[in-house]
JSON list of C-alpha atoms in Angstrom, two decimals:
[
{"chain": "A", "resi": 75, "resn": "MET", "atom": "CA", "xyz": [-15.77, 11.24, 9.98]},
{"chain": "A", "resi": 76, "resn": "THR", "atom": "CA", "xyz": [-12.49, 12.44, 11.43]},
{"chain": "A", "resi": 77, "resn": "LYS", "atom": "CA", "xyz": [-10.21, 15.05, 9.91]},
{"chain": "A", "resi": 78, "resn": "ILE", "atom": "CA", "xyz": [-6.50, 14.43, 10.32]},
{"chain": "A", "resi": 79, "resn": "LYS", "atom": "CA", "xyz": [-4.02, 17.16, 9.48]},
{"chain": "A", "resi": 80, "resn": "TYR", "atom": "CA", "xyz": [-0.35, 16.38, 9.14]},
{"chain": "A", "resi": 81, "resn": "ASN", "atom": "CA", "xyz": [2.44, 18.27, 7.33]},
{"chain": "A", "resi": 82, "resn": "GLY", "atom": "CA", "xyz": [-0.02, 20.51, 5.55]},
{"chain": "A", "resi": 83, "resn": "ILE", "atom": "CA", "xyz": [-2.12, 17.63, 4.26]},
{"chain": "A", "resi": 84, "resn": "GLU", "atom": "CA", "xyz": [-5.62, 17.20, 5.59]},
{"chain": "A", "resi": 85, "resn": "VAL", "atom": "CA", "xyz": [-7.38, 13.89, 5.08]},
{"chain": "A", "resi": 86, "resn": "THR", "atom": "CA", "xyz": [-10.95, 13.05, 5.95]},
{"chain": "A", "resi": 87, "resn": "VAL", "atom": "CA", "xyz": [-11.26, 9.56, 7.41]},
{"chain": "A", "resi": 88, "resn": "PRO", "atom": "CA", "xyz": [-14.65, 7.86, 7.67]},
{"chain": "A", "resi": 89, "resn": "GLU", "atom": "CA", "xyz": [-15.50, 4.97, 9.96]},
{"chain": "A", "resi": 90, "resn": "ASN", "atom": "CA", "xyz": [-14.14, 1.59, 8.89]},
{"chain": "A", "resi": 91, "resn": "VAL", "atom": "CA", "xyz": [-10.96, 3.19, 7.55]},
{"chain": "A", "resi": 92, "resn": "TYR", "atom": "CA", "xyz": [-7.70, 3.09, 9.51]},
{"chain": "A", "resi": 93, "resn": "GLU", "atom": "CA", "xyz": [-7.12, 6.47, 11.09]},
{"chain": "A", "resi": 94, "resn": "PRO", "atom": "CA", "xyz": [-3.56, 7.67, 10.42]},
{"chain": "A", "resi": 95, "resn": "SER", "atom": "CA", "xyz": [-1.58, 7.28, 13.60]},
{"chain": "A", "resi": 96, "resn": "GLU", "atom": "CA", "xyz": [1.98, 7.39, 14.96]},
{"chain": "A", "resi": 97, "resn": "ASP", "atom": "CA", "xyz": [3.06, 4.61, 12.61]},
{"chain": "A", "resi": 98, "resn": "SER", "atom": "CA", "xyz": [1.70, 6.44, 9.56]},
{"chain": "A", "resi": 99, "resn": "PHE", "atom": "CA", "xyz": [3.32, 9.75, 10.59]},
{"chain": "A", "resi": 100, "resn": "MET", "atom": "CA", "xyz": [6.67, 8.11, 11.27]},
{"chain": "A", "resi": 101, "resn": "LEU", "atom": "CA", "xyz": [6.62, 6.29, 7.94]},
{"chain": "A", "resi": 102, "resn": "VAL", "atom": "CA", "xyz": [5.72, 9.36, 5.91]},
{"chain": "A", "resi": 103, "resn": "ASP", "atom": "CA", "xyz": [8.34, 11.49, 7.71]},
{"chain": "A", "resi": 104, "resn": "THR", "atom": "CA", "xyz": [10.99, 8.91, 6.84]},
{"chain": "A", "resi": 105, "resn": "VAL", "atom": "CA", "xyz": [9.93, 8.24, 3.28]},
{"chain": "A", "resi": 106, "resn": "ILE", "atom": "CA", "xyz": [9.61, 11.90, 2.31]},
{"chain": "A", "resi": 107, "resn": "TYR", "atom": "CA", "xyz": [13.30, 12.31, 3.09]},
{"chain": "A", "resi": 108, "resn": "TYR", "atom": "CA", "xyz": [14.36, 9.52, 0.69]},
{"chain": "A", "resi": 109, "resn": "VAL", "atom": "CA", "xyz": [11.99, 10.13, -2.23]},
{"chain": "A", "resi": 110, "resn": "SER", "atom": "CA", "xyz": [13.13, 12.50, -4.94]},
{"chain": "A", "resi": 111, "resn": "GLU", "atom": "CA", "xyz": [11.36, 14.23, -7.81]},
{"chain": "A", "resi": 112, "resn": "GLY", "atom": "CA", "xyz": [10.33, 12.07, -10.75]},
{"chain": "A", "resi": 113, "resn": "MET", "atom": "CA", "xyz": [10.40, 8.70, -8.98]},
{"chain": "A", "resi": 114, "resn": "ASN", "atom": "CA", "xyz": [7.80, 5.97, -9.48]},
{"chain": "A", "resi": 115, "resn": "VAL", "atom": "CA", "xyz": [6.25, 5.37, -6.08]},
{"chain": "A", "resi": 116, "resn": "LEU", "atom": "CA", "xyz": [3.87, 2.61, -5.00]},
{"chain": "A", "resi": 117, "resn": "GLU", "atom": "CA", "xyz": [2.08, 2.40, -1.68]},
{"chain": "A", "resi": 118, "resn": "ILE", "atom": "CA", "xyz": [0.50, -0.90, -0.71]},
{"chain": "A", "resi": 119, "resn": "GLY", "atom": "CA", "xyz": [-2.59, -0.67, 1.51]},
{"chain": "A", "resi": 120, "resn": "THR", "atom": "CA", "xyz": [-2.84, 3.10, 1.46]},
{"chain": "A", "resi": 121, "resn": "GLY", "atom": "CA", "xyz": [-5.85, 3.34, 3.82]},
{"chain": "A", "resi": 122, "resn": "SER", "atom": "CA", "xyz": [-6.92, 6.98, 4.04]},
{"chain": "A", "resi": 123, "resn": "GLY", "atom": "CA", "xyz": [-4.19, 7.88, 1.52]},
{"chain": "A", "resi": 124, "resn": "LEU", "atom": "CA", "xyz": [-2.30, 10.24, 3.83]},
{"chain": "A", "resi": 125, "resn": "ILE", "atom": "CA", "xyz": [1.16, 8.95, 2.91]},
{"chain": "A", "resi": 126, "resn": "ALA", "atom": "CA", "xyz": [0.58, 8.78, -0.86]},
{"chain": "A", "resi": 127, "resn": "ALA", "atom": "CA", "xyz": [-1.12, 12.20, -0.86]},
{"chain": "A", "resi": 128, "resn": "THR", "atom": "CA", "xyz": [1.75, 13.77, 1.08]},
{"chain": "A", "resi": 129, "resn": "ILE", "atom": "CA", "xyz": [4.36, 12.40, -1.33]},
{"chain": "A", "resi": 130, "resn": "GLN", "atom": "CA", "xyz": [2.37, 13.52, -4.37]},
{"chain": "A", "resi": 131, "resn": "LYS", "atom": "CA", "xyz": [2.02, 17.03, -2.92]},
{"chain": "A", "resi": 132, "resn": "GLU", "atom": "CA", "xyz": [5.71, 17.29, -2.05]},
{"chain": "A", "resi": 133, "resn": "TYR", "atom": "CA", "xyz": [6.96, 15.82, -5.34]},
{"chain": "A", "resi": 134, "resn": "GLU", "atom": "CA", "xyz": [4.59, 16.80, -8.15]},
{"chain": "A", "resi": 135, "resn": "LYS", "atom": "CA", "xyz": [6.57, 15.00, -10.84]},
{"chain": "A", "resi": 136, "resn": "CYS", "atom": "CA", "xyz": [6.49, 11.67, -9.04]},
{"chain": "A", "resi": 137, "resn": "SER", "atom": "CA", "xyz": [4.07, 9.04, -10.26]},
{"chain": "A", "resi": 138, "resn": "VAL", "atom": "CA", "xyz": [2.38, 7.91, -7.06]},
{"chain": "A", "resi": 139, "resn": "ILE", "atom": "CA", "xyz": [0.09, 4.88, -7.23]},
{"chain": "A", "resi": 140, "resn": "ALA", "atom": "CA", "xyz": [-1.58, 3.13, -4.33]},
{"chain": "A", "resi": 141, "resn": "THR", "atom": "CA", "xyz": [-3.45, -0.12, -3.78]},
{"chain": "A", "resi": 142, "resn": "GLU", "atom": "CA", "xyz": [-6.10, -0.83, -1.19]},
{"chain": "A", "resi": 143, "resn": "ILE", "atom": "CA", "xyz": [-8.48, -3.74, -0.58]},
{"chain": "A", "resi": 144, "resn": "ASN", "atom": "CA", "xyz": [-11.05, -2.01, 1.65]},
{"chain": "A", "resi": 145, "resn": "PRO", "atom": "CA", "xyz": [-13.77, -0.35, -0.51]},
{"chain": "A", "resi": 146, "resn": "LYS", "atom": "CA", "xyz": [-14.35, 2.46, 1.98]},
{"chain": "A", "resi": 147, "resn": "ALA", "atom": "CA", "xyz": [-10.64, 3.15, 2.29]},
{"chain": "A", "resi": 148, "resn": "SER", "atom": "CA", "xyz": [-10.23, 3.10, -1.52]},
{"chain": "A", "resi": 149, "resn": "LEU", "atom": "CA", "xyz": [-12.92, 5.75, -1.86]},
{"chain": "A", "resi": 150, "resn": "CYS", "atom": "CA", "xyz": [-11.46, 7.73, 1.03]},
{"chain": "A", "resi": 151, "resn": "ALA", "atom": "CA", "xyz": [-7.97, 7.71, -0.54]},
{"chain": "A", "resi": 152, "resn": "LYS", "atom": "CA", "xyz": [-9.45, 8.74, -3.89]},
{"chain": "A", "resi": 153, "resn": "HIS", "atom": "CA", "xyz": [-11.26, 11.67, -2.27]},
{"chain": "A", "resi": 154, "resn": "ASN", "atom": "CA", "xyz": [-7.96, 12.61, -0.65]},
{"chain": "A", "resi": 155, "resn": "GLY", "atom": "CA", "xyz": [-6.43, 12.89, -4.11]},
{"chain": "A", "resi": 156, "resn": "VAL", "atom": "CA", "xyz": [-4.71, 9.52, -4.39]},
{"chain": "A", "resi": 157, "resn": "ASN", "atom": "CA", "xyz": [-4.51, 7.47, -7.58]},
{"chain": "A", "resi": 158, "resn": "VAL", "atom": "CA", "xyz": [-5.81, 4.24, -6.07]},
{"chain": "A", "resi": 159, "resn": "ILE", "atom": "CA", "xyz": [-6.48, 0.74, -7.41]},
{"chain": "A", "resi": 160, "resn": "ARG", "atom": "CA", "xyz": [-8.69, -1.60, -5.43]},
{"chain": "A", "resi": 161, "resn": "THR", "atom": "CA", "xyz": [-6.75, -4.83, -5.25]},
{"chain": "A", "resi": 162, "resn": "ASP", "atom": "CA", "xyz": [-5.12, -7.17, -2.77]},
{"chain": "A", "resi": 163, "resn": "MET", "atom": "CA", "xyz": [-1.52, -5.91, -2.43]},
{"chain": "A", "resi": 164, "resn": "PHE", "atom": "CA", "xyz": [0.16, -6.39, -5.85]},
{"chain": "A", "resi": 165, "resn": "ASP", "atom": "CA", "xyz": [-2.50, -8.65, -7.43]},
{"chain": "A", "resi": 166, "resn": "ALA", "atom": "CA", "xyz": [-3.58, -6.36, -10.29]},
{"chain": "A", "resi": 167, "resn": "LEU", "atom": "CA", "xyz": [-0.16, -4.93, -11.12]},
{"chain": "A", "resi": 168, "resn": "LYS", "atom": "CA", "xyz": [1.86, -6.05, -14.13]},
{"chain": "A", "resi": 169, "resn": "LYS", "atom": "CA", "xyz": [5.04, -7.79, -13.11]},
{"chain": "A", "resi": 170, "resn": "ASN", "atom": "CA", "xyz": [7.15, -5.83, -15.58]},
{"chain": "A", "resi": 171, "resn": "LYS", "atom": "CA", "xyz": [6.18, -2.57, -13.86]},
{"chain": "A", "resi": 172, "resn": "LYS", "atom": "CA", "xyz": [9.04, -1.54, -11.57]},
{"chain": "A", "resi": 173, "resn": "PHE", "atom": "CA", "xyz": [8.94, 1.07, -8.84]},
{"chain": "A", "resi": 174, "resn": "ASP", "atom": "CA", "xyz": [11.73, 3.16, -7.30]},
{"chain": "A", "resi": 175, "resn": "VAL", "atom": "CA", "xyz": [10.04, 3.26, -3.92]},
{"chain": "A", "resi": 176, "resn": "ILE", "atom": "CA", "xyz": [7.51, 0.84, -2.45]},
{"chain": "A", "resi": 177, "resn": "ILE", "atom": "CA", "xyz": [5.88, 1.73, 0.88]},
{"chain": "A", "resi": 178, "resn": "PHE", "atom": "CA", "xyz": [3.88, -0.47, 3.23]},
{"chain": "A", "resi": 179, "resn": "ASN", "atom": "CA", "xyz": [2.32, 0.24, 6.62]},
{"chain": "A", "resi": 180, "resn": "PRO", "atom": "CA", "xyz": [1.20, -3.32, 7.29]},
{"chain": "A", "resi": 181, "resn": "PRO", "atom": "CA", "xyz": [-1.30, -4.70, 9.75]},
{"chain": "A", "resi": 182, "resn": "TYR", "atom": "CA", "xyz": [1.07, -5.96, 12.45]},
{"chain": "A", "resi": 183, "resn": "LEU", "atom": "CA", "xyz": [-1.11, -6.68, 15.44]},
{"chain": "A", "resi": 184, "resn": "PRO", "atom": "CA", "xyz": [-0.89, -10.33, 16.45]},
{"chain": "A", "resi": 185, "resn": "THR", "atom": "CA", "xyz": [-4.33, -11.87, 16.25]},
{"chain": "A", "resi": 186, "resn": "VAL", "atom": "CA", "xyz": [-5.70, -12.93, 19.57]},
{"chain": "A", "resi": 187, "resn": "ASP", "atom": "CA", "xyz": [-9.06, -14.69, 19.39]},
{"chain": "A", "resi": 188, "resn": "GLU", "atom": "CA", "xyz": [-11.14, -11.75, 18.35]},
{"chain": "A", "resi": 189, "resn": "GLN", "atom": "CA", "xyz": [-10.96, -10.01, 15.01]},
{"chain": "A", "resi": 190, "resn": "ILE", "atom": "CA", "xyz": [-12.44, -6.67, 14.03]},
{"chain": "A", "resi": 191, "resn": "GLU", "atom": "CA", "xyz": [-15.54, -7.09, 11.97]},
{"chain": "A", "resi": 192, "resn": "GLY", "atom": "CA", "xyz": [-15.52, -6.18, 8.31]},
{"chain": "A", "resi": 193, "resn": "TRP", "atom": "CA", "xyz": [-12.90, -4.70, 6.01]},
{"chain": "A", "resi": 194, "resn": "LEU", "atom": "CA", "xyz": [-11.17, -2.72, 8.77]},
{"chain": "A", "resi": 195, "resn": "ASN", "atom": "CA", "xyz": [-9.70, -5.98, 10.03]},
{"chain": "A", "resi": 196, "resn": "TYR", "atom": "CA", "xyz": [-7.32, -5.82, 7.04]},
{"chain": "A", "resi": 197, "resn": "ALA", "atom": "CA", "xyz": [-5.75, -2.72, 8.60]},
{"chain": "A", "resi": 198, "resn": "PHE", "atom": "CA", "xyz": [-4.91, -4.40, 11.89]},
{"chain": "A", "resi": 199, "resn": "ASP", "atom": "CA", "xyz": [-4.78, -8.17, 11.71]},
{"chain": "A", "resi": 200, "resn": "GLY", "atom": "CA", "xyz": [-1.22, -9.39, 11.26]},
{"chain": "A", "resi": 201, "resn": "GLY", "atom": "CA", "xyz": [-2.00, -13.07, 11.87]},
{"chain": "A", "resi": 202, "resn": "PRO", "atom": "CA", "xyz": [-0.88, -15.14, 14.88]},
{"chain": "A", "resi": 203, "resn": "ASP", "atom": "CA", "xyz": [2.55, -13.49, 15.31]},
{"chain": "A", "resi": 204, "resn": "GLY", "atom": "CA", "xyz": [1.76, -10.18, 13.60]},
{"chain": "A", "resi": 205, "resn": "ASN", "atom": "CA", "xyz": [3.95, -10.91, 10.59]},
{"chain": "A", "resi": 206, "resn": "ASP", "atom": "CA", "xyz": [1.55, -12.56, 8.10]},
{"chain": "A", "resi": 207, "resn": "ALA", "atom": "CA", "xyz": [1.02, -9.49, 5.94]},
{"chain": "A", "resi": 208, "resn": "ILE", "atom": "CA", "xyz": [4.72, -8.54, 6.14]},
{"chain": "A", "resi": 209, "resn": "GLU", "atom": "CA", "xyz": [5.63, -12.03, 4.96]},
{"chain": "A", "resi": 210, "resn": "SER", "atom": "CA", "xyz": [3.13, -11.97, 2.10]},
{"chain": "A", "resi": 211, "resn": "PHE", "atom": "CA", "xyz": [4.38, -8.51, 1.05]},
{"chain": "A", "resi": 212, "resn": "CYS", "atom": "CA", "xyz": [8.06, -9.47, 1.21]},
{"chain": "A", "resi": 213, "resn": "GLU", "atom": "CA", "xyz": [7.53, -12.63, -0.85]},
{"chain": "A", "resi": 214, "resn": "ARG", "atom": "CA", "xyz": [6.20, -10.51, -3.71]},
{"chain": "A", "resi": 215, "resn": "VAL", "atom": "CA", "xyz": [7.74, -7.05, -3.49]},
{"chain": "A", "resi": 216, "resn": "ILE", "atom": "CA", "xyz": [10.97, -8.00, -5.25]},
{"chain": "A", "resi": 217, "resn": "ASP", "atom": "CA", "xyz": [9.07, -8.54, -8.54]},
{"chain": "A", "resi": 218, "resn": "TYR", "atom": "CA", "xyz": [7.93, -4.92, -8.53]},
{"chain": "A", "resi": 219, "resn": "LEU", "atom": "CA", "xyz": [11.05, -3.25, -7.19]},
{"chain": "A", "resi": 220, "resn": "ASP", "atom": "CA", "xyz": [13.56, -1.60, -9.49]},
{"chain": "A", "resi": 221, "resn": "ASP", "atom": "CA", "xyz": [17.07, -3.03, -9.10]},
{"chain": "A", "resi": 222, "resn": "LYS", "atom": "CA", "xyz": [18.08, 0.22, -7.39]},
{"chain": "A", "resi": 223, "resn": "GLY", "atom": "CA", "xyz": [14.72, 0.64, -5.69]},
{"chain": "A", "resi": 224, "resn": "THR", "atom": "CA", "xyz": [13.92, 0.89, -2.00]},
{"chain": "A", "resi": 225, "resn": "VAL", "atom": "CA", "xyz": [11.24, -0.59, 0.22]},
{"chain": "A", "resi": 226, "resn": "PHE", "atom": "CA", "xyz": [9.98, 1.18, 3.34]},
{"chain": "A", "resi": 227, "resn": "LEU", "atom": "CA", "xyz": [7.99, -0.70, 5.92]},
{"chain": "A", "resi": 228, "resn": "VAL", "atom": "CA", "xyz": [6.89, 0.16, 9.44]},
{"chain": "A", "resi": 229, "resn": "THR", "atom": "CA", "xyz": [6.48, -2.44, 12.15]},
{"chain": "A", "resi": 230, "resn": "SER", "atom": "CA", "xyz": [6.21, -2.70, 15.89]},
{"chain": "A", "resi": 231, "resn": "SER", "atom": "CA", "xyz": [7.60, -4.57, 18.86]},
{"chain": "A", "resi": 232, "resn": "LEU", "atom": "CA", "xyz": [4.02, -5.89, 19.25]},
{"chain": "A", "resi": 233, "resn": "ALA", "atom": "CA", "xyz": [4.92, -8.10, 16.30]},
{"chain": "A", "resi": 234, "resn": "SER", "atom": "CA", "xyz": [8.57, -9.16, 16.24]},
{"chain": "A", "resi": 235, "resn": "ILE", "atom": "CA", "xyz": [10.93, -6.64, 14.68]},
{"chain": "A", "resi": 236, "resn": "ASP", "atom": "CA", "xyz": [13.68, -9.25, 14.44]},
{"chain": "A", "resi": 237, "resn": "ARG", "atom": "CA", "xyz": [11.31, -11.61, 12.66]},
{"chain": "A", "resi": 238, "resn": "ALA", "atom": "CA", "xyz": [10.39, -8.88, 10.15]},
{"chain": "A", "resi": 239, "resn": "LEU", "atom": "CA", "xyz": [14.09, -8.28, 9.44]},
{"chain": "A", "resi": 240, "resn": "LYS", "atom": "CA", "xyz": [14.62, -12.01, 8.99]},
{"chain": "A", "resi": 241, "resn": "ILE", "atom": "CA", "xyz": [11.64, -12.31, 6.62]},
{"chain": "A", "resi": 242, "resn": "MET", "atom": "CA", "xyz": [13.15, -9.56, 4.48]},
{"chain": "A", "resi": 243, "resn": "GLU", "atom": "CA", "xyz": [16.54, -11.26, 4.37]},
{"chain": "A", "resi": 244, "resn": "ILE", "atom": "CA", "xyz": [14.95, -14.59, 3.39]},
{"chain": "A", "resi": 245, "resn": "ASN", "atom": "CA", "xyz": [13.27, -12.77, 0.50]},
{"chain": "A", "resi": 246, "resn": "LYS", "atom": "CA", "xyz": [16.52, -11.34, -0.87]},
{"chain": "A", "resi": 247, "resn": "LEU", "atom": "CA", "xyz": [16.18, -7.91, 0.67]},
{"chain": "A", "resi": 248, "resn": "GLN", "atom": "CA", "xyz": [18.85, -6.10, 2.63]},
{"chain": "A", "resi": 249, "resn": "PRO", "atom": "CA", "xyz": [17.08, -4.39, 5.55]},
{"chain": "A", "resi": 250, "resn": "GLU", "atom": "CA", "xyz": [18.19, -1.68, 7.94]},
{"chain": "A", "resi": 251, "resn": "ILE", "atom": "CA", "xyz": [16.29, 0.17, 10.64]},
{"chain": "A", "resi": 252, "resn": "VAL", "atom": "CA", "xyz": [16.34, 3.87, 9.75]},
{"chain": "A", "resi": 253, "resn": "ASN", "atom": "CA", "xyz": [13.92, 5.29, 12.30]},
{"chain": "A", "resi": 254, "resn": "SER", "atom": "CA", "xyz": [12.60, 4.15, 15.66]},
{"chain": "A", "resi": 255, "resn": "THR", "atom": "CA", "xyz": [10.45, 5.62, 18.39]},
{"chain": "A", "resi": 256, "resn": "LYS", "atom": "CA", "xyz": [9.41, 4.29, 21.75]},
{"chain": "A", "resi": 257, "resn": "HIS", "atom": "CA", "xyz": [5.82, 4.66, 22.84]},
{"chain": "A", "resi": 258, "resn": "PHE", "atom": "CA", "xyz": [3.96, 3.76, 26.00]},
{"chain": "A", "resi": 259, "resn": "PHE", "atom": "CA", "xyz": [3.34, 0.15, 25.04]},
{"chain": "A", "resi": 260, "resn": "GLU", "atom": "CA", "xyz": [5.42, -0.47, 21.92]},
{"chain": "A", "resi": 261, "resn": "GLU", "atom": "CA", "xyz": [8.47, 0.43, 19.90]},
{"chain": "A", "resi": 262, "resn": "LEU", "atom": "CA", "xyz": [7.85, 1.44, 16.28]},
{"chain": "A", "resi": 263, "resn": "VAL", "atom": "CA", "xyz": [10.54, 1.10, 13.63]},
{"chain": "A", "resi": 264, "resn": "VAL", "atom": "CA", "xyz": [10.82, 2.01, 9.98]},
{"chain": "A", "resi": 265, "resn": "ILE", "atom": "CA", "xyz": [12.77, -0.55, 8.00]},
{"chain": "A", "resi": 266, "resn": "LYS", "atom": "CA", "xyz": [14.40, 0.49, 4.74]},
{"chain": "A", "resi": 267, "resn": "ALA", "atom": "CA", "xyz": [15.43, -2.32, 2.39]},
{"chain": "A", "resi": 268, "resn": "SER", "atom": "CA", "xyz": [17.03, -2.69, -1.00]},
{"chain": "A", "resi": 269, "resn": "LYS", "atom": "CA", "xyz": [17.65, -5.75, -3.16]},
{"chain": "A", "resi": 270, "resn": "SER", "atom": "CA", "xyz": [20.46, -7.92, -1.84]},
{"chain": "A", "resi": 271, "resn": "ARG", "atom": "CA", "xyz": [23.59, -7.80, -3.97]},
{"chain": "A", "resi": 272, "resn": "GLN", "atom": "CA", "xyz": [24.44, -11.49, -3.71]},
{"chain": "B", "resi": 21, "resn": "MET", "atom": "CA", "xyz": [-4.03, 1.01, -17.71]},
{"chain": "B", "resi": 22, "resn": "ASP", "atom": "CA", "xyz": [-0.43, 0.37, -18.65]},
{"chain": "B", "resi": 23, "resn": "ILE", "atom": "CA", "xyz": [0.32, -0.97, -15.18]},
{"chain": "B", "resi": 24, "resn": "LEU", "atom": "CA", "xyz": [-2.74, -3.17, -14.71]},
{"chain": "B", "resi": 25, "resn": "ALA", "atom": "CA", "xyz": [-2.93, -6.92, -15.24]},
{"chain": "B", "resi": 26, "resn": "CYS", "atom": "CA", "xyz": [-5.71, -9.40, -14.57]},
{"chain": "B", "resi": 27, "resn": "PRO", "atom": "CA", "xyz": [-5.34, -10.39, -10.89]},
{"chain": "B", "resi": 28, "resn": "VAL", "atom": "CA", "xyz": [-6.34, -13.96, -11.73]},
{"chain": "B", "resi": 29, "resn": "CYS", "atom": "CA", "xyz": [-4.23, -14.84, -14.81]},
{"chain": "B", "resi": 30, "resn": "LYS", "atom": "CA", "xyz": [-1.89, -11.79, -14.90]},
{"chain": "B", "resi": 31, "resn": "GLY", "atom": "CA", "xyz": [-2.86, -11.40, -18.57]},
{"chain": "B", "resi": 32, "resn": "ASP", "atom": "CA", "xyz": [-3.59, -8.26, -20.58]},
{"chain": "B", "resi": 33, "resn": "LEU", "atom": "CA", "xyz": [-6.81, -6.31, -20.17]},
{"chain": "B", "resi": 34, "resn": "VAL", "atom": "CA", "xyz": [-9.15, -4.35, -22.44]},
{"chain": "B", "resi": 35, "resn": "LEU", "atom": "CA", "xyz": [-10.52, -0.98, -21.35]},
{"chain": "B", "resi": 36, "resn": "ASN", "atom": "CA", "xyz": [-14.02, 0.19, -22.25]},
{"chain": "B", "resi": 37, "resn": "VAL", "atom": "CA", "xyz": [-14.45, 3.86, -21.30]},
{"chain": "B", "resi": 38, "resn": "MET", "atom": "CA", "xyz": [-17.96, 4.99, -20.34]},
{"chain": "B", "resi": 39, "resn": "GLU", "atom": "CA", "xyz": [-17.10, 8.36, -18.80]},
{"chain": "B", "resi": 40, "resn": "GLU", "atom": "CA", "xyz": [-13.86, 10.28, -18.54]},
{"chain": "B", "resi": 41, "resn": "ASP", "atom": "CA", "xyz": [-12.60, 13.70, -17.55]},
{"chain": "B", "resi": 42, "resn": "ASP", "atom": "CA", "xyz": [-9.34, 15.55, -18.30]},
{"chain": "B", "resi": 43, "resn": "THR", "atom": "CA", "xyz": [-7.22, 13.32, -16.13]},
{"chain": "B", "resi": 44, "resn": "GLU", "atom": "CA", "xyz": [-8.76, 9.87, -15.85]},
{"chain": "B", "resi": 45, "resn": "VAL", "atom": "CA", "xyz": [-11.45, 7.34, -16.66]},
{"chain": "B", "resi": 46, "resn": "VAL", "atom": "CA", "xyz": [-14.25, 7.99, -14.18]},
{"chain": "B", "resi": 47, "resn": "LYS", "atom": "CA", "xyz": [-16.47, 5.09, -15.19]},
{"chain": "B", "resi": 48, "resn": "GLY", "atom": "CA", "xyz": [-15.74, 2.09, -17.33]},
{"chain": "B", "resi": 49, "resn": "ILE", "atom": "CA", "xyz": [-15.14, -1.62, -17.59]},
{"chain": "B", "resi": 50, "resn": "ILE", "atom": "CA", "xyz": [-11.79, -3.39, -17.68]},
{"chain": "B", "resi": 51, "resn": "SER", "atom": "CA", "xyz": [-12.13, -6.86, -19.17]},
{"chain": "B", "resi": 52, "resn": "CYS", "atom": "CA", "xyz": [-9.95, -9.93, -19.13]},
{"chain": "B", "resi": 53, "resn": "ASN", "atom": "CA", "xyz": [-10.98, -11.88, -22.20]},
{"chain": "B", "resi": 54, "resn": "ALA", "atom": "CA", "xyz": [-9.01, -14.95, -21.15]},
{"chain": "B", "resi": 55, "resn": "CYS", "atom": "CA", "xyz": [-10.82, -15.27, -17.79]},
{"chain": "B", "resi": 56, "resn": "ASN", "atom": "CA", "xyz": [-14.07, -13.73, -19.06]},
{"chain": "B", "resi": 57, "resn": "ILE", "atom": "CA", "xyz": [-14.16, -11.38, -16.05]},
{"chain": "B", "resi": 58, "resn": "ASP", "atom": "CA", "xyz": [-15.19, -7.71, -16.04]},
{"chain": "B", "resi": 59, "resn": "TYR", "atom": "CA", "xyz": [-13.63, -5.34, -13.53]},
{"chain": "B", "resi": 60, "resn": "PRO", "atom": "CA", "xyz": [-15.66, -2.14, -13.05]},
{"chain": "B", "resi": 61, "resn": "ILE", "atom": "CA", "xyz": [-14.21, 1.36, -12.75]},
{"chain": "B", "resi": 62, "resn": "ASP", "atom": "CA", "xyz": [-16.40, 3.55, -10.53]},
{"chain": "B", "resi": 63, "resn": "ASP", "atom": "CA", "xyz": [-15.57, 7.01, -9.20]},
{"chain": "B", "resi": 64, "resn": "GLY", "atom": "CA", "xyz": [-12.22, 6.69, -10.96]},
{"chain": "B", "resi": 65, "resn": "ILE", "atom": "CA", "xyz": [-11.25, 3.58, -8.97]},
{"chain": "B", "resi": 66, "resn": "PRO", "atom": "CA", "xyz": [-10.62, 0.34, -10.86]},
{"chain": "B", "resi": 67, "resn": "ASN", "atom": "CA", "xyz": [-12.04, -2.49, -8.76]},
{"chain": "B", "resi": 68, "resn": "MET", "atom": "CA", "xyz": [-9.57, -5.25, -9.57]},
{"chain": "B", "resi": 69, "resn": "LEU", "atom": "CA", "xyz": [-10.81, -7.79, -7.06]},
{"chain": "B", "resi": 70, "resn": "PRO", "atom": "CA", "xyz": [-12.09, -11.06, -8.52]},
{"chain": "B", "resi": 71, "resn": "PRO", "atom": "CA", "xyz": [-15.93, -11.13, -8.29]},
{"chain": "B", "resi": 72, "resn": "GLU", "atom": "CA", "xyz": [-15.97, -13.57, -5.34]},
{"chain": "B", "resi": 73, "resn": "ASN", "atom": "CA", "xyz": [-13.82, -11.22, -3.23]},
{"chain": "B", "resi": 74, "resn": "ARG", "atom": "CA", "xyz": [-15.74, -7.99, -3.82]}
]
């Protein structure tokens, strides 16, 4: 068990659950600035629930819902106060349900030969080029996004940032990089996207 | 419940509450009659994975 404290929220993270890291902190710092009171917010793959819990605490009148596939992470997020559904991305959500903000901290590590054993692999494994989960998310997110809604996604130079932007454009999203930080071995970016007008 | 659909057929679901508190269903069963699949709710978490993926 590890306790992570960030922006006044403390989450307890057991083994086999992704421990909130620079990417999580950067995403939540960005998203919190754009969310406003009363919005319908969805987080895909919430992990420990840090991001969803922070938004819910900051904006009490927001409806914040999260999905998670890992059973241990689902339970962890629940214990951290998040309204979580155990499902694969959007699978168990009605298509007529639209959200103002949809957040995703995807697994973006390119798969080499080895994978992490068990459910935790879902938090890291981005497929051969690191963009598999981003692609799967982008192909479906438009069905759940309000016409004026916004998507926030974090990715890394370890995958290809340009490829992520391209995937979003292919899927009728208009992306822009709204935050970026350089780290020892990677650059992290937060991409904000809305529905394309054309 | 108003946001949930069957992950297999995307159809409507029926909720059977076994235990609830002031804010949520703690334990129950969500059923898709079309697919004949039951999705359990435990500890307030609906497990909406198809049985083979749980």
